[in-house]
Amino acid sequence: MPASQLFKHLGLRVPVFQAPIGAIASVELAAAISEAGGLGHLACTWRSPDQLRDMFRAARALTKRPFGANFVLDFPIDERLGIALEDGVRVISFFWGDGSTHLRRVKAAGAVAIQVVGSIDEAKRAADAGFDLVVAQGREAGGHVRGDLGTMTLVPQVVDAIAPLPVIAGGGIADRRAAAAALCLGAVGVWVGTRFLAAREANIHTEYQERVLAASADDTLYSQLFDIGWPNASLRSLKNSTTARWEQAGRALAPNRPGEGDIVARRPDGTGIPRYFFGSPTRDVEGEVEAMALYAGEGVGLVRSVQPAATIFEEFASAVADARKNNSSVGVTSHLGALF
Ligand SMILES: Cc1cc2nc3c(=O)[nH]c(=O)nc-3n(C[C@H](O)[C@H](O)[C@H](O)COP(=O)(O)O)c2cc1C
């Protein structure tokens, strides 16, 4: 389906997608973005079936517009995907693996299928399999990073490789300039994670959010360090006391890393969170929050204040709308002057 038809089908005012950002993506955040005319996204991989049903119900109470449900394929997702589809979720996205084995179920339920990719090969496979939309995630991204290429090179090559399938750009899109640039690269919309860490509605621990506001791009680290619960997966997070001690120890390998086995924080039910656990701190976590995996992308240096999600959304929405207008009137290659 052409992009304009697809977005119309979803009732999107503008193709600005709040990327799934794990448990930080609260129902309030996702609903605010959908309600504003973009697409909010809930991360569904690590929720129990009951939590999922509650989340979808709560989201529907806040917005009648569609939102997305995201699944990470390194984990068992069959039952959870079934719940999302039965519940009538209209957009399903897959990350970290080939979602094509689930495609038939998604399509049969009448939902739109999105595959997040980190390489041109992955994008081609998704296009051949019949996905409706491909998200090209560049290496600048916060959280788990699928491929090795930067957004600047990945996006146009994915666009060329799978045309006319629409491509959404993700990774490093943290302000209106980056959103405009993504459209220049041939993307039809943007997939934004890190910037929404500073949304008022985000379920993010205050200490983590303060670090995001204070950080620059130099303060992120790409590593596989936070591997407890999700091994062998590269991610970008803020440098902190855990990463500093590990670097001082010569980047020692597990199980010989400094502080291995420490419990650094606790969830409200009292369960301990070990150092090197893969999850980021939500509001309700208590303890040495700073030492946890503080996911953030290279665009973090552009995130300077806590704002309502709808205000952040509007910045991207106007940039995308302007860039689309300019692209169609003057052509992608010759219109840079008109954009700024
Ligand atoms: C805190 C955080 C949690 C994330 N959790 C998920 C997730 O659950 N599922 C997923 O597909 N991607 C996840 N990602 C990756 C984002 O969906 C997205 O690809 C990335 O944030 C885009 O790059 P940016 O951070 O530079 O905007 C996460 C990213 C962050 C920052």
Short mmCIF file of C-alpha atoms and ligand atoms in Angstrom, two decimals:
data_model
loop_
_atom_site.label_atom_id
_atom_site.label_comp_id
_atom_site.label_asym_id
_atom_site.label_seq_id
_atom_site.Cartn_x
_atom_site.Cartn_y
_atom_site.Cartn_z
CA MET A 1 0.00 0.00 0.00
CA PRO A 2 1.43 3.47 -0.81
CA ALA A 3 2.52 5.43 2.26
CA SER A 4 -0.22 8.07 2.00
CA GLN A 5 -2.93 5.39 1.84
CA LEU A 6 -1.38 3.48 4.71
CA PHE A 7 -1.23 6.53 6.96
CA LYS A 8 -4.77 7.50 6.01
CA HIS A 9 -5.90 3.97 6.83
CA LEU A 10 -4.35 4.41 10.28
CA GLY A 11 -5.78 7.88 10.68
CA LEU A 12 -2.31 9.43 11.16
CA ARG A 13 -2.17 13.19 10.79
CA VAL A 14 1.57 12.99 10.27
CA PRO A 15 3.97 10.01 10.22
CA VAL A 16 5.75 10.67 13.50
CA PHE A 17 6.13 7.42 15.41
CA GLN A 18 6.95 7.27 19.10
CA ALA A 19 9.34 4.32 19.01
CA PRO A 20 8.83 1.56 21.57
CA ILE A 21 11.05 2.42 24.52
CA GLY A 22 10.52 -0.55 26.81
CA ALA A 23 8.75 0.07 30.10
CA ILE A 24 9.51 3.79 29.79
CA ALA A 25 6.76 3.88 27.14
CA SER A 26 3.84 4.41 29.48
CA VAL A 27 0.27 4.13 28.34
CA GLU A 28 -0.02 7.89 28.91
CA LEU A 29 2.93 8.57 26.60
CA ALA A 30 1.71 6.30 23.79
CA ALA A 31 -1.85 7.62 24.04
CA ALA A 32 -0.69 11.25 23.99
CA ILE A 33 1.20 10.69 20.74
CA SER A 34 -1.66 8.83 19.07
CA GLU A 35 -4.13 11.41 20.27
CA ALA A 36 -1.93 14.17 18.80
CA GLY A 37 -2.08 12.47 15.39
CA GLY A 38 1.09 10.36 15.37
CA LEU A 39 1.51 6.77 16.40
CA GLY A 40 2.22 5.89 20.04
CA HIS A 41 3.80 2.56 20.75
CA LEU A 42 3.69 0.15 23.69
CA ALA A 43 6.51 -2.33 24.31
CA CYS A 44 4.75 -5.67 24.89
CA THR A 45 7.54 -8.24 25.06
CA TRP A 46 8.09 -8.33 28.81
CA ARG A 47 4.50 -7.88 30.05
CA SER A 48 2.31 -10.62 31.45
CA PRO A 49 -0.91 -11.38 29.58
CA ASP A 50 -2.95 -9.60 32.27
CA GLN A 51 -0.68 -6.57 32.20
CA LEU A 52 -1.06 -6.42 28.43
CA ARG A 53 -4.84 -6.51 28.57
CA ASP A 54 -4.82 -3.80 31.27
CA MET A 55 -2.44 -1.68 29.21
CA PHE A 56 -4.56 -1.88 26.07
CA ARG A 57 -7.70 -1.09 28.07
CA ALA A 58 -6.02 1.90 29.71
CA ALA A 59 -4.72 3.17 26.36
CA ARG A 60 -8.20 2.91 24.82
CA ALA A 61 -9.62 4.94 27.68
CA LEU A 62 -7.21 7.73 26.72
CA THR A 63 -7.44 7.59 22.94
CA LYS A 64 -9.71 6.12 20.31
CA ARG A 65 -6.91 6.40 17.75
CA PRO A 66 -4.63 3.48 16.84
CA PHE A 67 -1.41 2.73 18.70
CA GLY A 68 1.29 0.16 18.09
CA ALA A 69 2.33 -2.97 19.97
CA ASN A 70 6.01 -3.90 19.74
CA PHE A 71 7.59 -7.33 20.07
CA VAL A 72 11.26 -8.23 20.43
CA LEU A 73 11.93 -11.55 18.76
CA ASP A 74 14.70 -12.76 21.08
CA PHE A 75 11.91 -13.56 23.56
CA PRO A 76 8.82 -15.82 23.41
CA ILE A 77 6.09 -13.59 22.00
CA ASP A 78 3.46 -15.95 20.54
CA GLU A 79 0.90 -15.66 23.33
CA ARG A 80 1.44 -11.92 23.78
CA LEU A 81 1.08 -11.26 20.08
CA GLY A 82 -2.19 -13.23 20.15
CA ILE A 83 -3.49 -11.01 22.96
CA ALA A 84 -2.62 -7.83 21.07
CA LEU A 85 -4.31 -9.05 17.91
CA GLU A 86 -7.40 -10.33 19.73
CA ASP A 87 -7.59 -7.01 21.46
CA GLY A 88 -7.74 -5.27 18.10
CA VAL A 89 -4.34 -3.53 18.14
CA ARG A 90 -3.94 -2.24 14.59
CA VAL A 91 -0.17 -1.82 14.31
CA ILE A 92 2.35 -4.51 15.22
CA SER A 93 6.11 -3.94 15.05
CA PHE A 94 8.88 -6.51 15.31
CA PHE A 95 12.49 -5.92 16.30
CA TRP A 96 15.61 -8.03 16.70
CA GLY A 97 14.94 -10.77 14.23
CA ASP A 98 12.81 -11.70 11.30
CA GLY A 99 9.14 -11.19 12.06
CA SER A 100 7.95 -12.81 8.85
CA THR A 101 6.92 -16.02 10.62
CA HIS A 102 4.25 -13.97 12.42
CA LEU A 103 3.18 -12.00 9.37
CA ARG A 104 0.27 -14.20 8.37
CA ARG A 105 -1.33 -13.86 11.82
CA VAL A 106 -0.88 -10.11 11.81
CA LYS A 107 -2.38 -9.71 8.34
CA ALA A 108 -5.22 -12.12 9.07
CA ALA A 109 -6.17 -9.89 11.99
CA GLY A 110 -6.17 -6.87 9.67
CA ALA A 111 -3.25 -5.15 11.42
CA VAL A 112 -0.40 -3.22 9.81
CA ALA A 113 2.96 -5.03 10.08
CA ILE A 114 6.20 -3.16 10.71
CA GLN A 115 9.69 -4.67 10.68
CA VAL A 116 12.55 -2.74 12.30
CA VAL A 117 15.83 -3.43 10.48
CA GLY A 118 19.48 -2.52 10.89
CA SER A 119 20.82 -3.48 7.47
CA ILE A 120 19.95 -3.39 3.81
CA ASP A 121 19.72 -7.19 3.65
CA GLU A 122 17.28 -7.29 6.53
CA ALA A 123 15.19 -4.63 4.80
CA LYS A 124 15.09 -6.63 1.57
CA ARG A 125 13.95 -9.73 3.45
CA ALA A 126 11.18 -7.74 5.14
CA ALA A 127 10.04 -6.30 1.82
CA ASP A 128 10.02 -9.74 0.17
CA ALA A 129 8.08 -11.19 3.08
CA GLY A 130 5.31 -8.61 2.63
CA PHE A 131 5.70 -6.16 5.53
CA ASP A 132 3.71 -2.93 5.17
CA LEU A 133 6.40 -0.64 6.55
CA VAL A 134 10.09 -0.90 7.30
CA VAL A 135 11.87 1.08 10.00
CA ALA A 136 15.58 1.59 9.23
CA GLN A 137 17.32 1.96 12.60
CA GLY A 138 20.78 3.53 12.44
CA ARG A 139 23.61 2.92 14.86
CA GLU A 140 23.10 6.27 16.59
CA ALA A 141 19.96 4.87 18.20
CA GLY A 142 19.39 4.50 21.91
CA GLY A 143 18.65 1.13 23.44
CA HIS A 144 19.33 -2.03 21.46
CA VAL A 145 21.00 -1.35 18.16
CA ARG A 146 20.42 -3.84 15.40
CA GLY A 147 23.05 -2.99 12.79
CA ASP A 148 26.38 -1.30 12.11
CA LEU A 149 25.39 1.47 9.72
CA GLY A 150 24.58 5.03 10.66
CA THR A 151 21.18 6.52 9.88
CA MET A 152 22.69 8.82 7.21
CA THR A 153 23.87 5.91 5.08
CA LEU A 154 21.39 3.21 6.03
CA VAL A 155 18.17 5.10 5.29
CA PRO A 156 18.75 6.12 1.64
CA GLN A 157 20.15 2.70 0.76
CA VAL A 158 17.18 0.95 2.35
CA VAL A 159 14.86 3.38 0.54
CA ASP A 160 16.50 2.51 -2.80
CA ALA A 161 16.62 -1.22 -2.08
CA ILE A 162 12.95 -1.69 -1.25
CA ALA A 163 11.17 1.10 -3.16
CA PRO A 164 8.24 1.68 -3.35
CA LEU A 165 7.78 0.22 0.15
CA PRO A 166 7.68 3.12 2.63
CA VAL A 167 10.63 3.51 5.00
CA ILE A 168 10.61 5.21 8.40
CA ALA A 169 13.95 6.50 9.73
CA GLY A 170 15.07 5.85 13.30
CA GLY A 171 18.27 6.52 15.23
CA GLY A 172 19.51 9.96 16.17
CA ILE A 173 16.33 11.80 15.28
CA ALA A 174 16.04 14.06 18.28
CA ASP A 175 15.04 17.45 16.92
CA ARG A 176 13.39 19.10 13.93
CA ARG A 177 16.63 19.33 11.96
CA ALA A 178 17.16 15.57 12.13
CA ALA A 179 13.52 14.94 11.22
CA ALA A 180 13.88 17.15 8.13
CA ALA A 181 17.13 15.38 7.24
CA ALA A 182 15.42 11.98 7.50
CA LEU A 183 12.83 13.10 4.97
CA CYS A 184 15.62 14.34 2.68
CA LEU A 185 17.11 10.85 2.84
CA GLY A 186 13.89 9.49 1.42
CA ALA A 187 12.14 8.34 4.59
CA VAL A 188 8.42 9.02 4.76
CA GLY A 189 8.38 9.47 8.53
CA VAL A 190 10.39 9.32 11.74
CA TRP A 191 10.78 6.81 14.60
CA VAL A 192 11.78 8.66 17.75
CA GLY A 193 12.95 7.08 21.00
CA THR A 194 15.51 9.04 23.00
CA ARG A 195 13.75 12.41 22.72
CA PHE A 196 10.65 10.94 24.37
CA LEU A 197 12.70 10.02 27.45
CA ALA A 198 12.13 13.66 28.34
CA ALA A 199 8.36 13.51 27.88
CA ARG A 200 6.43 14.42 31.01
CA GLU A 201 4.34 11.25 30.55
CA ALA A 202 7.33 8.88 30.26
CA ASN A 203 7.59 6.22 32.98
CA ILE A 204 11.23 7.11 33.59
CA HIS A 205 13.08 7.40 36.90
CA THR A 206 13.82 11.05 37.73
CA GLU A 207 17.52 10.38 38.16
CA TYR A 208 17.71 8.75 34.71
CA GLN A 209 15.76 11.61 33.15
CA GLU A 210 18.06 14.18 34.79
CA ARG A 211 21.09 12.38 33.34
CA VAL A 212 19.49 12.39 29.91
CA LEU A 213 18.97 16.17 30.13
CA ALA A 214 22.58 16.73 31.20
CA ALA A 215 24.26 14.38 28.69
CA SER A 216 25.90 15.03 25.34
CA ALA A 217 26.51 12.57 22.51
CA ASP A 218 30.00 11.95 23.94
CA ASP A 219 28.38 10.43 26.99
CA THR A 220 26.90 7.36 25.28
CA LEU A 221 28.52 3.94 25.08
CA TYR A 222 27.78 1.21 22.53
CA SER A 223 28.38 -2.17 24.15
CA GLN A 224 26.98 -5.54 25.11
CA LEU A 225 27.67 -4.83 28.77
CA PHE A 226 24.10 -4.89 30.13
CA ASP A 227 23.44 -8.49 29.20
CA ILE A 228 21.66 -10.04 32.16
CA GLY A 229 18.24 -11.07 30.85
CA TRP A 230 19.15 -10.38 27.23
CA PRO A 231 22.62 -11.70 26.28
CA ASN A 232 24.65 -11.05 23.10
CA ALA A 233 22.79 -7.92 22.11
CA SER A 234 24.46 -4.54 21.54
CA LEU A 235 22.92 -1.47 23.04
CA ARG A 236 23.64 2.22 23.46
CA SER A 237 23.37 3.65 26.95
CA LEU A 238 24.75 6.53 28.98
CA LYS A 239 28.17 6.07 30.50
CA ASN A 240 27.78 5.64 34.26
CA SER A 241 29.53 4.18 37.29
CA THR A 242 29.00 0.61 36.01
CA THR A 243 30.48 1.30 32.58
CA ALA A 244 33.36 3.31 34.14
CA ARG A 245 34.34 0.50 36.51
CA TRP A 246 34.14 -2.02 33.68
CA GLU A 247 36.38 0.11 31.45
CA GLN A 248 38.86 0.59 34.32
CA ALA A 249 38.91 -3.20 34.66
CA GLY A 250 40.02 -3.51 31.05
CA ARG A 251 36.53 -4.39 29.79
CA ALA A 252 36.59 -7.68 31.64
CA LEU A 253 34.28 -10.41 30.41
CA ALA A 254 31.40 -11.96 32.40
CA PRO A 255 31.48 -13.39 35.04
CA ASN A 256 34.62 -11.45 35.99
CA ARG A 257 33.31 -7.90 35.62
CA PRO A 258 33.50 -5.56 38.60
CA GLY A 259 30.54 -5.82 40.96
CA GLU A 260 29.17 -8.90 39.23
CA GLY A 261 26.34 -10.27 41.38
CA ASP A 262 25.62 -6.94 43.16
CA ILE A 263 22.00 -6.01 43.56
CA VAL A 264 21.98 -2.33 42.59
CA ALA A 265 18.27 -1.52 42.87
CA ARG A 266 14.88 -2.99 43.68
CA ARG A 267 11.44 -3.05 42.11
CA PRO A 268 8.39 -2.15 44.24
CA ASP A 269 7.73 -5.85 44.95
CA GLY A 270 11.20 -6.10 46.48
CA THR A 271 12.85 -8.13 43.72
CA GLY A 272 16.45 -7.20 43.18
CA ILE A 273 17.90 -5.79 39.98
CA PRO A 274 21.44 -7.07 39.42
CA ARG A 275 24.22 -4.90 38.06
CA TYR A 276 24.44 -5.54 34.28
CA PHE A 277 20.69 -6.23 34.04
CA PHE A 278 19.41 -5.12 30.63
CA GLY A 279 16.41 -3.02 31.69
CA SER A 280 16.34 0.75 32.25
CA PRO A 281 14.99 2.29 35.47
CA THR A 282 11.32 3.21 35.59
CA ARG A 283 9.85 5.66 38.12
CA ASP A 284 9.11 3.03 40.75
CA VAL A 285 12.63 1.56 41.04
CA GLU A 286 14.61 2.32 44.19
CA GLY A 287 18.32 2.10 44.84
CA GLU A 288 21.48 2.89 42.93
CA VAL A 289 19.50 3.86 39.83
CA GLU A 290 22.47 5.60 38.25
CA ALA A 291 24.34 2.27 37.97
CA MET A 292 21.63 0.66 35.83
CA ALA A 293 21.41 0.54 32.02
CA LEU A 294 20.43 4.10 31.11
CA TYR A 295 19.51 3.67 27.44
CA ALA A 296 20.04 6.76 25.31
CA GLY A 297 21.00 7.47 21.72
CA GLU A 298 23.57 9.89 20.33
CA GLY A 299 20.82 12.48 19.92
CA VAL A 300 20.72 12.77 23.72
CA GLY A 301 22.68 16.04 23.59
CA LEU A 302 19.69 17.64 21.85
CA VAL A 303 17.30 16.69 24.65
CA ARG A 304 17.31 19.65 26.99
CA SER A 305 14.03 19.93 28.83
CA VAL A 306 11.10 17.90 30.06
CA GLN A 307 8.08 18.71 27.95
CA PRO A 308 4.59 17.34 27.44
CA ALA A 309 4.67 14.53 24.86
CA ALA A 310 2.32 16.50 22.61
CA THR A 311 4.76 19.46 22.54
CA ILE A 312 7.65 17.20 21.55
CA PHE A 313 5.43 15.55 18.98
CA GLU A 314 4.45 18.91 17.48
CA GLU A 315 8.12 19.81 16.88
CA PHE A 316 8.59 16.64 14.80
CA ALA A 317 5.18 16.90 13.17
CA SER A 318 5.79 20.41 11.86
CA ALA A 319 9.29 19.49 10.68
CA VAL A 320 7.99 16.43 8.84
CA ALA A 321 5.09 18.34 7.32
CA ASP A 322 7.40 21.16 6.15
CA ALA A 323 9.93 18.72 4.73
CA ARG A 324 7.23 16.82 2.86
CA LYS A 325 5.94 20.05 1.34
CA ASN A 326 9.42 21.13 0.32
CA ASN A 327 10.38 17.72 -1.00
CA SER A 328 7.35 17.55 -3.23
CA SER A 329 7.64 21.11 -4.54
CA VAL A 330 11.38 21.33 -5.20
CA GLY A 331 12.75 17.78 -5.24
CA VAL A 332 14.76 16.00 -2.58
CA THR A 333 18.21 16.75 -3.95
CA SER A 334 17.92 20.48 -4.50
CA HIS A 335 15.81 21.83 -1.72
CA LEU A 336 18.08 22.08 1.31
CA GLY A 337 18.05 25.84 1.20
CA ALA A 338 14.29 25.87 1.31
CA LEU A 339 14.16 23.75 4.43
CA PHE A 340 15.95 25.99 6.88
C1 LIG B 1 14.81 3.39 26.69
C2 LIG B 1 14.70 2.68 25.38
C3 LIG B 1 14.04 1.45 25.33
C4 LIG B 1 13.88 0.79 24.11
N1 LIG B 1 13.12 -0.36 24.08
C5 LIG B 1 12.80 -0.90 22.87
C6 LIG B 1 11.86 -1.95 22.79
O1 LIG B 1 11.26 -2.38 23.78
N2 LIG B 1 11.59 -2.46 21.55
C7 LIG B 1 12.19 -1.98 20.42
O2 LIG B 1 11.87 -2.45 19.32
N3 LIG B 1 13.10 -0.98 20.48
C8 LIG B 1 13.39 -0.42 21.66
N4 LIG B 1 14.26 0.66 21.72
C9 LIG B 1 14.79 1.22 20.45
C10 LIG B 1 13.79 2.26 19.92
O3 LIG B 1 12.57 1.65 19.56
C11 LIG B 1 14.31 3.04 18.70
O4 LIG B 1 14.75 2.17 17.69
C12 LIG B 1 15.43 4.01 19.05
O5 LIG B 1 15.15 4.65 20.27
C13 LIG B 1 15.57 5.06 17.95
O6 LIG B 1 16.70 5.84 18.12
P1 LIG B 1 16.79 7.16 19.06
O7 LIG B 1 16.84 6.64 20.45
O8 LIG B 1 18.05 7.81 18.64
O9 LIG B 1 15.55 7.99 18.81
C14 LIG B 1 14.44 1.33 22.92
C15 LIG B 1 15.15 2.54 23.00
C16 LIG B 1 15.27 3.23 24.19
C17 LIG B 1 15.98 4.55 24.21
#
